[in-house]
Short mmCIF file of C-alpha atoms in Angstrom, two decimals:
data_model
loop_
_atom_site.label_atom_id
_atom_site.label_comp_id
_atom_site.label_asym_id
_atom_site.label_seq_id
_atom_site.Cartn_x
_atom_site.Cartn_y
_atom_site.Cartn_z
CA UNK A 292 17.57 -8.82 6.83
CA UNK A 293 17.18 -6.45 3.99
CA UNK A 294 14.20 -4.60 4.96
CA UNK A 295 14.31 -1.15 3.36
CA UNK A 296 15.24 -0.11 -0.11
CA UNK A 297 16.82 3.49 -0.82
CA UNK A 298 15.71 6.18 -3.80
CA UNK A 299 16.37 9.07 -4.19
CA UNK A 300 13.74 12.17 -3.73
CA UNK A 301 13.63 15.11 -5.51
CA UNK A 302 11.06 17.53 -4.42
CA UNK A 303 10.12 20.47 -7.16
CA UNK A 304 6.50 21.64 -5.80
CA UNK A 305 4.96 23.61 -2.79
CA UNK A 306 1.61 22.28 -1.54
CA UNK A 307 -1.29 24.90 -0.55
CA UNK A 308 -2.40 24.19 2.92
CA UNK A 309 -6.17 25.65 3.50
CA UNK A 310 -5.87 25.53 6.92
CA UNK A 311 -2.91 25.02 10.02
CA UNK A 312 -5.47 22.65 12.24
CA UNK A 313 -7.12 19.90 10.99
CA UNK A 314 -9.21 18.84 13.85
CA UNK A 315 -9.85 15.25 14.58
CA UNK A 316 -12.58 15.81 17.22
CA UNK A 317 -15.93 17.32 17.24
CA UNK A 318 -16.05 19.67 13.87
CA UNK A 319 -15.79 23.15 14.28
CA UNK A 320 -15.79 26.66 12.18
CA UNK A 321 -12.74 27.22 11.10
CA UNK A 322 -12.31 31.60 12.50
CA UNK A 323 -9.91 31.92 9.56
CA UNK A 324 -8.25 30.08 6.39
CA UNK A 325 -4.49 30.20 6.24
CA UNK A 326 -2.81 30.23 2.64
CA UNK A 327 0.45 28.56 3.44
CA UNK A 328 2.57 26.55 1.53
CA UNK A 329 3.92 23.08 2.60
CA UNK A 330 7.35 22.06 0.96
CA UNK A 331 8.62 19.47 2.04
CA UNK A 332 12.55 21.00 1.20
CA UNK A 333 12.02 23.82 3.59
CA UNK A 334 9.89 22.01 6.12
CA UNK A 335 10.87 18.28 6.26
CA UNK A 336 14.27 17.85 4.83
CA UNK A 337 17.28 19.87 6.41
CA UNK A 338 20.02 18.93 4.11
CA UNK A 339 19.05 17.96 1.01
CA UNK A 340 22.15 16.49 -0.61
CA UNK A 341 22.42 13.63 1.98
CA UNK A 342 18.13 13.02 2.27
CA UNK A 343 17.16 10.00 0.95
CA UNK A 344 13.59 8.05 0.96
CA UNK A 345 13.34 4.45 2.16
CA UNK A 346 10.82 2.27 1.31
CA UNK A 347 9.95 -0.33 4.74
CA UNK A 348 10.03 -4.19 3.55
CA UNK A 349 8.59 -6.42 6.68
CA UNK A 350 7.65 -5.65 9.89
CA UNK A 351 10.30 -5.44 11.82
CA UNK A 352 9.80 -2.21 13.35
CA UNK A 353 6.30 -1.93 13.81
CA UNK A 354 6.55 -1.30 17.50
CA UNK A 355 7.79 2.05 16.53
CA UNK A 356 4.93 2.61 14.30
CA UNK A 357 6.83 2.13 11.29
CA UNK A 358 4.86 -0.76 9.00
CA UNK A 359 5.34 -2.79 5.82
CA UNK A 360 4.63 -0.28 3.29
CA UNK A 361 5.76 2.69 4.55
CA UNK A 362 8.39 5.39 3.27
CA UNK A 363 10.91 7.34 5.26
CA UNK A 364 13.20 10.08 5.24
CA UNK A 365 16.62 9.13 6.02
CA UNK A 366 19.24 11.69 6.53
CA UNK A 367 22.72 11.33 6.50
CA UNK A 368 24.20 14.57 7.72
CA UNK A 369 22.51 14.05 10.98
CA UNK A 370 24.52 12.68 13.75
CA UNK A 371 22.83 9.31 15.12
CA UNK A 372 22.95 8.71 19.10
CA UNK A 373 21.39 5.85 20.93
CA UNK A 374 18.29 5.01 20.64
CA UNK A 375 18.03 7.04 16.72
CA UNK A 376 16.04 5.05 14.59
CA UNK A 377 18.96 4.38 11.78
CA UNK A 378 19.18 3.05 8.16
CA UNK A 379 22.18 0.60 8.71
CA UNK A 380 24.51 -1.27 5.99
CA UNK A 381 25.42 -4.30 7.78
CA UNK A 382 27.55 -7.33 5.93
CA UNK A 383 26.33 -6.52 2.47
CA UNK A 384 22.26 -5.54 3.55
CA UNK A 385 20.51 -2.21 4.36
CA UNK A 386 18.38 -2.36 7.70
CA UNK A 387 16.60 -0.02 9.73
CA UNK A 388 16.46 -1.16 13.65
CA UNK A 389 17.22 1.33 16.94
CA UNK A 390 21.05 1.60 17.67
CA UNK A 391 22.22 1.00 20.99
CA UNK A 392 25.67 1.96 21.78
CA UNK A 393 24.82 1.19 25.59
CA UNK A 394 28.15 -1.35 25.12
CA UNK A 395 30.73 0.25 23.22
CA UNK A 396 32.94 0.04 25.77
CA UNK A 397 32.26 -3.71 25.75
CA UNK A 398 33.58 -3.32 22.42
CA UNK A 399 30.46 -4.12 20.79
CA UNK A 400 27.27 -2.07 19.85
CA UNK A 401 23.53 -3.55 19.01
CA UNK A 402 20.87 -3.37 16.05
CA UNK A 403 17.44 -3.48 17.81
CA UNK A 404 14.30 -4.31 16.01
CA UNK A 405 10.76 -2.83 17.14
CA UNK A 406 9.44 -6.47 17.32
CA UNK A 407 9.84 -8.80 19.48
CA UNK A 408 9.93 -11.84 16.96
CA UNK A 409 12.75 -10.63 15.47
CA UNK A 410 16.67 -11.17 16.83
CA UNK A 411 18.59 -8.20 18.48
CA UNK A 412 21.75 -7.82 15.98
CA UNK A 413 25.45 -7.59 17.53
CA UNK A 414 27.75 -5.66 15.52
CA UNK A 415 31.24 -6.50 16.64
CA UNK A 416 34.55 -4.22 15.38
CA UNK A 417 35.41 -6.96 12.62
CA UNK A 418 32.03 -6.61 10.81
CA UNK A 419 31.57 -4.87 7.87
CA UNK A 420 29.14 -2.21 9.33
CA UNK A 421 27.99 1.62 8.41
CA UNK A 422 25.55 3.96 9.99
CA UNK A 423 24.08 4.98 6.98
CA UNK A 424 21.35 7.44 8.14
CA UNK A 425 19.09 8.66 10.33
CA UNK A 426 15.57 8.51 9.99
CA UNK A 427 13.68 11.12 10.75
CA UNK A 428 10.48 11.02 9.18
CA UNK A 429 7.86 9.16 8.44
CA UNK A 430 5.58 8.97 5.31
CA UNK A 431 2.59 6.53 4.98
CA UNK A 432 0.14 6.29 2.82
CA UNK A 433 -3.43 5.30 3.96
CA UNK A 434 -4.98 4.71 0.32
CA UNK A 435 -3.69 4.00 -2.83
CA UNK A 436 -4.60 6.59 -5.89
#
């Protein structure tokens, strides 16, 4: 069930961005070159003290267009609500699958995977269990440097 490992990111440097639009249709002139600066503390992570990167084990969520291989940012100052993607600590194993608090007042909630060959996870009140964090980003890489 383990299927994401946690590390810690530390961002120090601000990537130059040429241009706001990268088009993925028919080229076309760009009218003018923007010199902005991507960093990913003021643009991608909200509270840094509680952001964390995941790396994705398995393929559990691929449905969701999250794959084997893959790194997120997980948050843990955000408040999850159903249907957040989360980073879960469930008897004694991180996990990332959808929550669904649809039966809380069954006294119950669920751990939903993005596949369907893998087993929706009941979380009753006696189970060790954590919301760890939210994810709410995505990172892959398409080739390897």
């Amino acid at each position: 069930m383990g299927n994401i490992k946690i590390r810690r990111g530390v961002f120090s440097t601000k990537l130059e961005l040429e241009h706001a639009g990268i088009r993925a249709g028919f080229p076309s002139p760009a009218d003018d070159y923007i010199h902005e600066t991507l960093d990913f503390n003021r643009d991608y992570i909200r509270h840094p003290e509680a952001s964390f990167y995941g790396d994705v084990e398995g393929d559990s969520m691929k449905d969701a267009g999250i794959f084997n291989g893959d790194r997120v940012i997980i948050d843990r100052a955000v408040e999850p609500h159903n249907g957040s993607i989360v980073v879960a600590f469930w008897n004694g194993d991180f996990t990332m699958k959808y929550l669904d608090l649809t039966h809380r007042k069954d006294g119950y909630i669920e751990l939903r995977p993005a596949n369907n060959d893998y087993p929706v996870f009941r979380v009753n009140a006696g189970d060790s269990f954590e919301v760890w964090g939210v994810v709410i980003h995505l990172i892959r890489t398409f080739e390897s440097l």
